[in-house]
XYZ file of C-alpha atoms in Angstrom:
514
model
C 7.418 1.613 -8.446
C 9.555 2.237 -11.044
C 12.590 0.550 -9.371
C 11.398 -3.075 -7.676
C 13.683 -2.155 -4.300
C 11.597 0.366 -3.213
C 8.741 -1.287 -0.909
C 5.691 0.330 -0.758
C 3.843 1.334 1.749
C 1.175 -1.334 1.315
C -1.543 -2.302 3.688
C -1.561 -6.047 4.305
C -4.884 -6.533 3.145
C -3.743 -4.825 -0.825
C -0.863 -7.349 -1.112
C -2.909 -10.309 0.719
C -5.272 -10.297 -1.974
C -2.821 -11.682 -4.452
C -1.090 -13.928 -2.301
C -4.356 -15.866 -1.130
C -5.618 -15.694 -4.839
C -1.941 -17.301 -6.065
C -7.392 6.170 -19.483
C -10.525 4.257 -18.989
C -13.907 6.287 -19.405
C -12.909 9.686 -20.493
C -15.744 12.020 -21.514
C -17.708 14.745 -20.864
C -19.253 16.076 -18.060
C -22.595 16.109 -17.161
C -24.733 18.945 -18.897
C -24.960 21.527 -16.421
C -21.222 20.688 -15.389
C -22.573 19.852 -11.492
C -20.778 16.414 -10.588
C -21.745 16.608 -6.902
C -26.075 15.880 -8.530
C -24.557 12.691 -10.572
C -27.045 9.228 -9.648
C -24.724 6.316 -9.284
C -26.196 2.880 -11.464
C -25.307 0.399 -8.378
C -25.254 -3.313 -9.946
C -23.553 -6.741 -9.436
C -19.875 -6.378 -9.513
C -17.789 -8.202 -11.748
C -14.942 -10.170 -11.963
C -11.970 -7.605 -10.719
C -10.263 -6.393 -14.635
C -6.794 -7.774 -14.522
C -5.279 -4.099 -13.252
C -7.326 -4.469 -10.417
C -5.503 -8.246 -9.437
C -7.721 -10.664 -11.695
C -9.758 -13.577 -9.761
C -13.866 -13.773 -9.392
C -16.377 -11.868 -9.078
C -16.969 -10.835 -5.233
C -19.292 -13.521 -3.202
C -22.152 -12.409 -1.441
C -22.285 -11.009 1.774
C -23.287 -13.182 4.773
C -26.875 -12.229 4.684
C -27.450 -12.939 1.233
C -26.824 -9.620 -0.154
C -24.684 -8.531 -2.593
C -21.562 -6.450 -3.175
C -22.559 -3.496 -6.373
C -20.369 -1.500 -7.809
C -20.831 1.382 -9.775
C -18.599 4.520 -11.409
C -18.382 7.936 -10.453
C -17.422 10.433 -12.567
C -14.716 12.786 -12.219
C -12.657 15.615 -13.517
C -9.519 14.704 -15.121
C -7.834 17.925 -14.204
C -9.049 19.144 -10.801
C -8.078 22.486 -12.202
C -10.317 22.450 -14.884
C -13.435 20.936 -12.821
C -16.235 21.556 -16.132
C -13.465 19.710 -18.610
C -12.759 16.319 -19.503
C -13.953 13.701 -16.593
C -12.310 9.911 -15.762
C -14.500 7.318 -14.235
C -13.827 5.906 -10.135
C -14.566 2.836 -9.674
C -16.446 1.876 -6.546
C -17.694 -0.330 -4.976
C -19.838 -1.025 -1.355
C -21.995 -3.349 0.132
C -24.891 -1.996 2.083
C -25.821 -1.475 6.291
C -27.123 -4.989 7.449
C -28.716 -2.822 10.358
C -32.226 -1.123 10.480
C -32.044 2.311 8.430
C -32.540 3.880 11.477
C -29.835 2.932 13.192
C -27.888 3.610 9.980
C -24.404 7.029 10.084
C -23.566 6.510 6.544
C -21.061 5.265 4.456
C -17.675 4.294 5.430
C -15.385 4.542 2.976
C -12.192 2.552 2.513
C -8.410 3.045 1.457
C -6.210 -0.255 1.738
C -3.171 1.408 0.577
C -0.119 1.521 -2.182
C -0.190 3.873 -3.493
C -2.127 1.621 -6.185
C -4.122 -1.030 -4.399
C -7.661 -1.475 -5.959
C -9.826 -0.821 -3.240
C -12.558 -2.849 -5.417
C -10.987 -6.007 -5.095
C -9.599 -5.574 -1.379
C -12.730 -4.593 -0.157
C -14.549 -7.592 -0.516
C -11.552 -9.964 -0.106
C -11.454 -9.118 3.503
C -15.204 -7.581 3.701
C -16.169 -10.171 6.690
C -12.900 -8.113 9.141
C -15.175 -5.402 8.803
C -19.162 -6.779 9.221
C -19.719 -5.532 12.101
C -18.820 -1.947 11.036
C -21.570 -2.937 8.748
C -24.313 -2.983 10.771
C -24.338 1.101 10.984
C -22.220 2.170 7.604
C -22.594 1.289 3.949
C -18.883 -0.179 3.438
C -17.441 1.711 0.398
C -14.222 2.000 -1.511
C -12.454 2.805 -4.537
C -9.823 2.494 -7.292
C -8.165 6.010 -6.591
C -7.439 7.436 -10.152
C -4.836 5.758 -11.752
C -5.547 2.544 -10.175
C -7.584 -0.899 -11.273
C -10.453 0.505 -13.130
C -9.972 4.231 -12.424
C -7.813 5.051 -15.583
C -5.683 3.210 -14.480
C -1.833 3.895 -15.112
C -0.067 1.526 -18.087
C 3.701 0.915 -18.380
C 4.676 -2.476 -19.677
C 3.399 -5.525 -20.680
C 3.008 -8.450 -18.900
C 6.000 -10.245 -20.619
C 8.543 -6.771 -19.916
C 7.013 -6.914 -16.498
C 8.774 -10.815 -15.486
C 11.999 -9.454 -17.095
C 11.636 -6.418 -15.323
C 11.247 -8.157 -11.807
C 14.151 -9.845 -12.732
C 16.723 -7.108 -12.798
C 19.439 -6.569 -10.515
C 17.707 -4.239 -7.740
C 21.106 -3.388 -5.671
C 24.443 -3.105 -8.173
C 27.641 -3.908 -7.117
C 29.642 -2.118 -9.724
C 29.361 0.659 -12.390
C 28.023 -1.922 -15.226
C 25.124 -3.250 -12.759
C 24.874 0.423 -11.612
C 24.353 1.910 -15.278
C 22.365 -0.723 -16.044
C 19.650 -0.143 -13.770
C 19.511 3.409 -14.383
C 18.621 2.564 -17.730
C 15.939 -0.287 -17.121
C 14.773 2.786 -14.595
C 14.833 5.307 -17.664
C 13.032 2.726 -19.974
C 10.639 1.724 -17.497
C 9.426 5.444 -16.333
C 9.676 6.566 -20.484
C 7.372 3.352 -21.193
C 5.071 5.308 -18.044
C 4.755 8.572 -20.360
C 4.269 6.603 -23.789
C 0.997 4.657 -22.317
C -0.264 7.333 -19.782
C 0.774 10.727 -20.957
C -2.669 12.337 -20.480
C -3.399 11.153 -17.082
C 0.066 11.534 -15.213
C -0.289 15.409 -14.535
C -3.279 14.304 -12.283
C -2.715 11.360 -10.436
C -1.248 13.374 -7.426
C -2.418 12.297 -3.657
C -4.267 15.885 -3.443
C -6.852 14.960 -6.680
C -7.525 11.774 -5.104
C -8.323 13.185 -1.767
C -10.563 15.739 -3.859
C -12.203 12.843 -5.897
C -12.962 11.529 -1.732
C -15.045 14.351 -0.929
C -17.064 14.433 -4.649
C -17.526 10.781 -3.383
C -18.962 11.515 -0.117
C -21.198 14.205 -1.193
C -22.417 11.782 -4.477
C -22.960 9.155 -1.657
C -25.156 11.525 0.093
C -23.189 12.257 3.300
C -23.109 15.763 5.471
C -19.064 14.143 6.961
C -17.076 11.834 4.785
C -16.628 8.629 7.693
C -13.050 7.105 7.071
C -10.500 4.150 7.998
C -7.599 4.482 6.314
C -4.614 2.390 5.915
C -0.472 2.412 5.387
C -0.563 5.186 2.838
C -4.480 5.289 2.914
C -3.544 7.548 6.444
C -1.884 9.848 4.002
C -4.649 10.256 1.688
C -6.909 10.987 4.400
C -4.604 13.495 6.063
C -4.484 15.599 2.911
C -8.695 15.201 3.141
C -8.610 16.322 6.359
C -5.748 19.530 5.802
C -8.099 19.950 2.397
C -11.450 19.648 3.819
C -11.249 19.746 7.358
C -14.865 20.697 8.426
C -15.714 17.302 6.174
C -14.278 14.685 8.330
C -16.531 12.419 9.877
C -15.338 9.517 12.325
C -12.244 8.592 10.764
C -9.370 5.736 11.650
C -6.008 6.261 10.546
C -3.879 2.447 10.448
C -0.229 1.850 9.951
C 0.549 5.935 9.436
C 2.826 7.057 7.299
C 4.919 9.848 8.484
C 3.821 12.964 6.962
C 6.853 15.025 8.179
C 9.606 12.445 6.454
C 10.794 13.186 2.494
C 11.278 10.340 0.425
C 14.635 9.320 1.689
C 14.115 9.768 5.546
C 11.302 7.850 4.749
C 13.525 5.011 3.257
C 15.809 5.029 5.912
C 12.641 4.979 7.880
C 11.276 1.650 6.378
C 15.174 0.297 6.694
C 15.121 -0.089 9.932
C 11.820 -1.247 10.078
C 12.196 -4.155 7.760
C 15.383 -5.153 9.676
C 13.414 -5.012 13.471
C 10.885 -7.046 11.918
C 13.177 -9.366 10.607
C 15.259 -9.549 13.867
C 11.810 -10.301 15.539
C 10.952 -13.183 13.169
C 14.470 -14.430 14.046
C 14.015 -14.465 17.672
C 10.204 -16.115 17.292
C 11.604 -19.073 15.338
C 14.615 -20.265 17.483
C 12.935 -19.561 20.866
C 9.798 -22.081 20.409
C 10.259 -25.702 21.629
C 10.762 -27.039 18.587
C 13.754 -27.020 16.507
C 13.866 -24.127 14.131
C 14.701 -25.108 10.668
C 16.388 -22.066 9.743
C 18.691 -21.850 12.218
C 19.372 -22.169 16.074
C 20.253 -18.230 17.158
C 18.482 -15.115 15.666
C 22.229 -14.295 14.595
C 22.521 -17.593 13.107
C 19.213 -17.305 11.250
C 20.100 -13.662 9.985
C 23.272 -15.046 8.594
C 22.194 -17.697 6.673
C 19.632 -15.680 4.928
C 22.479 -13.103 4.030
C 24.355 -15.885 2.908
C 21.563 -17.070 1.254
C 21.074 -14.141 -0.555
C 25.219 -13.476 -1.375
C 24.832 -16.997 -3.305
C 21.351 -16.094 -4.966
C 23.332 -12.441 -6.678
C 25.494 -15.321 -8.118
C 23.800 -17.922 -9.252
C 20.261 -17.949 -9.475
C 18.030 -21.169 -8.478
C 14.415 -22.385 -10.386
C 11.881 -20.297 -8.667
C 8.269 -19.820 -10.654
C 9.724 -21.496 -13.867
C 11.101 -20.462 -16.653
C 11.556 -17.726 -14.023
C 14.699 -18.039 -11.629
C 14.889 -16.692 -7.812
C 17.508 -14.042 -8.179
C 18.814 -11.932 -5.391
C 16.113 -9.164 -5.716
C 13.141 -11.730 -5.429
C 14.075 -13.284 -2.609
C 14.879 -9.978 -0.913
C 11.459 -8.634 -2.090
C 9.864 -11.868 -0.896
C 11.324 -12.045 2.355
C 9.715 -8.418 2.835
C 6.345 -9.653 1.508
C 6.693 -12.088 4.414
C 7.297 -9.696 7.199
C 4.245 -7.675 6.881
C 2.222 -10.016 8.755
C 3.052 -12.489 11.143
C 0.897 -14.459 9.638
C 3.451 -14.943 6.874
C 6.111 -15.860 9.069
C 5.424 -19.523 8.324
C 5.667 -19.285 4.603
C 8.898 -17.242 5.403
C 10.424 -19.928 7.295
C 9.314 -22.939 4.673
C 10.191 -20.811 2.253
C 14.231 -20.332 3.070
C 14.011 -24.169 4.279
C 12.858 -24.498 1.203
C 15.492 -21.827 -0.806
C 18.383 -23.412 1.669
C 17.907 -26.923 -1.099
C 17.801 -25.609 -3.945
C 13.747 -24.658 -4.372
C 13.164 -20.877 -4.910
C 8.988 -21.647 -5.824
C 7.254 -20.355 -2.407
C 10.031 -16.996 -2.267
C 9.084 -15.905 -5.819
C 5.342 -16.616 -5.002
C 5.711 -14.320 -2.160
C 7.873 -11.918 -4.262
C 4.711 -12.436 -7.282
C 2.505 -11.321 -4.086
C 4.542 -7.812 -3.852
C 4.435 -7.087 -7.146
C 0.640 -7.698 -7.685
C 1.736 -10.373 -10.118
C -1.150 -13.607 -10.375
C -0.662 -17.043 -10.869
C -1.487 -16.831 -14.043
C 1.263 -14.579 -15.420
C -1.048 -11.291 -15.428
C 0.382 -8.332 -13.492
C -2.340 -5.747 -11.735
C -1.341 -2.145 -12.068
C -0.171 -1.388 -8.863
C 3.744 -1.335 -9.814
C 2.896 1.288 -12.574
C 0.436 3.099 -10.674
C 2.473 3.336 -7.343
C 5.302 5.018 -9.211
C 3.052 7.280 -10.770
C 1.542 8.742 -7.482
C 4.473 8.563 -5.944
C 6.377 10.164 -8.351
C 3.377 13.387 -8.485
C 3.317 13.732 -5.079
C 7.252 13.737 -4.145
C 9.118 16.261 -5.335
C 13.218 15.261 -4.684
C 14.757 13.753 -7.480
C 17.620 11.446 -6.106
C 21.009 10.494 -8.712
C 22.680 7.205 -8.673
C 25.657 9.595 -7.148
C 23.729 10.546 -4.456
C 22.592 6.858 -3.237
C 26.254 5.574 -3.605
C 26.448 8.561 -0.704
C 24.159 7.222 1.532
C 24.547 3.712 1.457
C 26.438 3.576 4.696
C 23.938 4.605 6.569
C 21.217 2.595 4.967
C 23.218 -0.642 5.647
C 23.665 0.683 9.305
C 19.603 0.105 9.130
C 19.547 -3.066 7.684
C 22.036 -5.664 6.451
C 19.299 -6.523 4.449
C 17.089 -4.598 3.125
C 19.944 -1.410 3.303
C 20.650 -1.156 -0.457
C 17.468 -2.558 -1.558
C 15.789 0.141 0.085
C 18.572 2.793 -1.207
C 18.453 2.517 -4.635
C 15.084 2.555 -5.078
C 15.325 6.153 -4.209
C 15.992 6.944 -8.061
C 12.552 5.686 -8.796
C 10.889 8.853 -9.747
C 14.443 9.900 -11.250
C 13.558 11.120 -15.100
C 10.022 11.282 -14.117
C 7.362 12.868 -16.964
C 5.725 15.044 -14.333
C 7.262 16.903 -11.156
C 6.283 16.220 -7.935
C 4.452 18.390 -5.714
C 6.437 18.674 -2.097
C 8.842 17.038 0.080
C 5.807 15.741 2.329
C 2.604 16.166 2.117
C 0.818 18.986 4.500
C -1.738 17.459 6.688
C -2.351 19.682 8.947
C -6.196 20.411 9.670
C -7.343 22.482 12.806
C -11.291 22.619 12.992
C -10.756 18.944 12.057
C -13.346 16.224 13.819
C -11.096 13.538 16.140
C -9.213 11.607 14.203
C -8.264 7.919 15.827
C -4.045 7.561 14.978
C -3.115 3.640 15.459
C 0.259 3.040 15.752
C 1.844 -0.481 16.019
C 5.427 -0.959 17.298
C 6.537 -3.851 15.526
C 5.431 -2.206 11.972
C 7.793 -2.495 8.920
C 6.349 -0.651 6.591
C 5.239 2.226 8.864
C 7.360 2.521 11.141
C 5.665 3.260 14.835
C 6.941 6.563 15.310
C 5.267 7.486 12.242
C 1.731 7.387 14.318
C 3.186 9.892 16.553
C 4.579 12.588 14.222
C 0.790 12.261 12.330
C -0.810 13.472 15.174
C 1.800 16.130 15.546
C 0.814 17.347 12.026
C -2.331 17.125 12.020
C -2.720 19.864 14.947
C -3.634 20.397 18.302
C -7.093 18.325 19.445
C -7.483 17.078 16.048
C -5.374 13.384 16.442
C -5.724 10.736 19.521
C -3.194 8.056 20.020
C -3.703 4.625 20.222
C -0.779 2.146 20.200
C -0.564 -1.409 19.684
C 1.870 -3.476 20.701
C 2.411 -5.674 18.196
C 4.014 -7.561 14.997
C 2.883 -6.589 11.682
C 1.495 -3.955 8.681
C -1.110 -2.124 10.605
C -3.331 -3.683 13.685
C -6.985 -3.436 13.013
C -6.256 -6.453 10.708
C -4.214 -8.164 13.194
C -7.231 -8.947 14.928
C -6.980 -7.925 18.317
C -9.601 -7.666 20.613
C -8.540 -4.616 22.198
C -7.644 -2.640 19.150
C -10.580 -3.540 17.205
C -13.204 -2.975 20.197
C -11.385 0.571 20.504
C -12.046 1.232 16.873
C -14.955 -0.329 16.595
C -16.637 1.693 19.425
C -15.340 5.146 18.176
C -16.896 4.408 14.474
C -19.832 2.870 16.162
C -20.749 5.002 19.165
C -18.287 8.055 19.009
C -16.316 7.090 21.636
C -12.858 8.844 21.398
C -10.219 6.277 23.277
C -8.190 7.731 25.977
C -5.219 9.848 24.384
C -2.387 7.441 25.100
C -4.102 3.892 25.082
C -2.021 1.436 24.923
C -3.372 -2.243 23.480
C -1.207 -4.703 24.042
């Protein structure tokens, strides 16, 4: 995202890879131009690239099998399918059960946009081990991401400076500075990635997935999409409804909203998650170390952020914890209830002048590893979002809308509102106000909504179900906290999802897990 205040719809797993660890391939097509006939050369996976988040090569699977990686060639421009190609990085784990029981491949997208599936799938592969009994687990770096023709904008050192900027301007001088830095970021993306920027839209990635289906030898695409992955899955279902196999959408993006509506919904969603965090902390039998009541917790957080606006505190030297970094870190911690303890510790430390924990949480959101290297999630997120989204918002428009955003969230309102200028002055026009996901004739798609989801509010699941069309979506509600439902480890959710993917058993419409 060109503006760091824009909270991407990243799946928990995408950002947690970094927290836990705290145009490549251009060429000609095949001789006959038929990319569906290409053979994949699967080999043991190397360590993830810097753009994928870095780290070590994936560990062997529980049964001793290894993760395998390959590259698939796809057209740079799907409007010219026999022109230049790019390489799409792939990863898989072969099915552990007998071949006679194998259904096919189950393709994952963990969100973002901009998250590397090649680095994320093995980091959380054990969570899907039961699905591996009948599927090859497969993921990929979507175009523009990781090793797949990655979008490049600024250097690591430049990003350190960039993320220190004030993302919530309070006066004309700060506003001009934010606008100028956003322009500089977008210009760097154009300068360094001019060839690929027009070809990283979600529709392009969806066409890549159908090519992947064919290259893998599957008659249908069996799919598990999380967060932005649900938007990608919806676009795929719209383009190729007859090719949809068993599909699950979890942490569902609302496909009916434009970027302004989506950002406003996120403001309310993150505020709800913060309310729930404060209530949880103060309702426990032991004393909450960051406040006596939920309102006290939130008031102290607001005071901390106001103080940081005037005087940052030491974070990860030489970097300081600014108001923007602290807000970003708080948002990161609300993606999962498992992170709430880190938020409590981070706030307690920050009140004592130590910003390291909140800074690490912010780094995780921004794709920064402990060694100071950044993945390309920010660059890719901006490029894909701006290729998809037609509206281009001005600073004057944001200024007018601030009261409504502040009403939705006193803490996150300004942060998310100013993120709307991310695509202003972008080099490539956006495609539409919102994606078309209507998919008449598609096989059933299981749509899972979480009532406490901060990044993709619960209402989006119902709207996705309606937009897919009559007879396509089957809704499942999880009454829980965090972004997404399956990775919450809720047994009810996992049982229903697994039963559908493994046995084809569709849950009753309107089923609820709590």
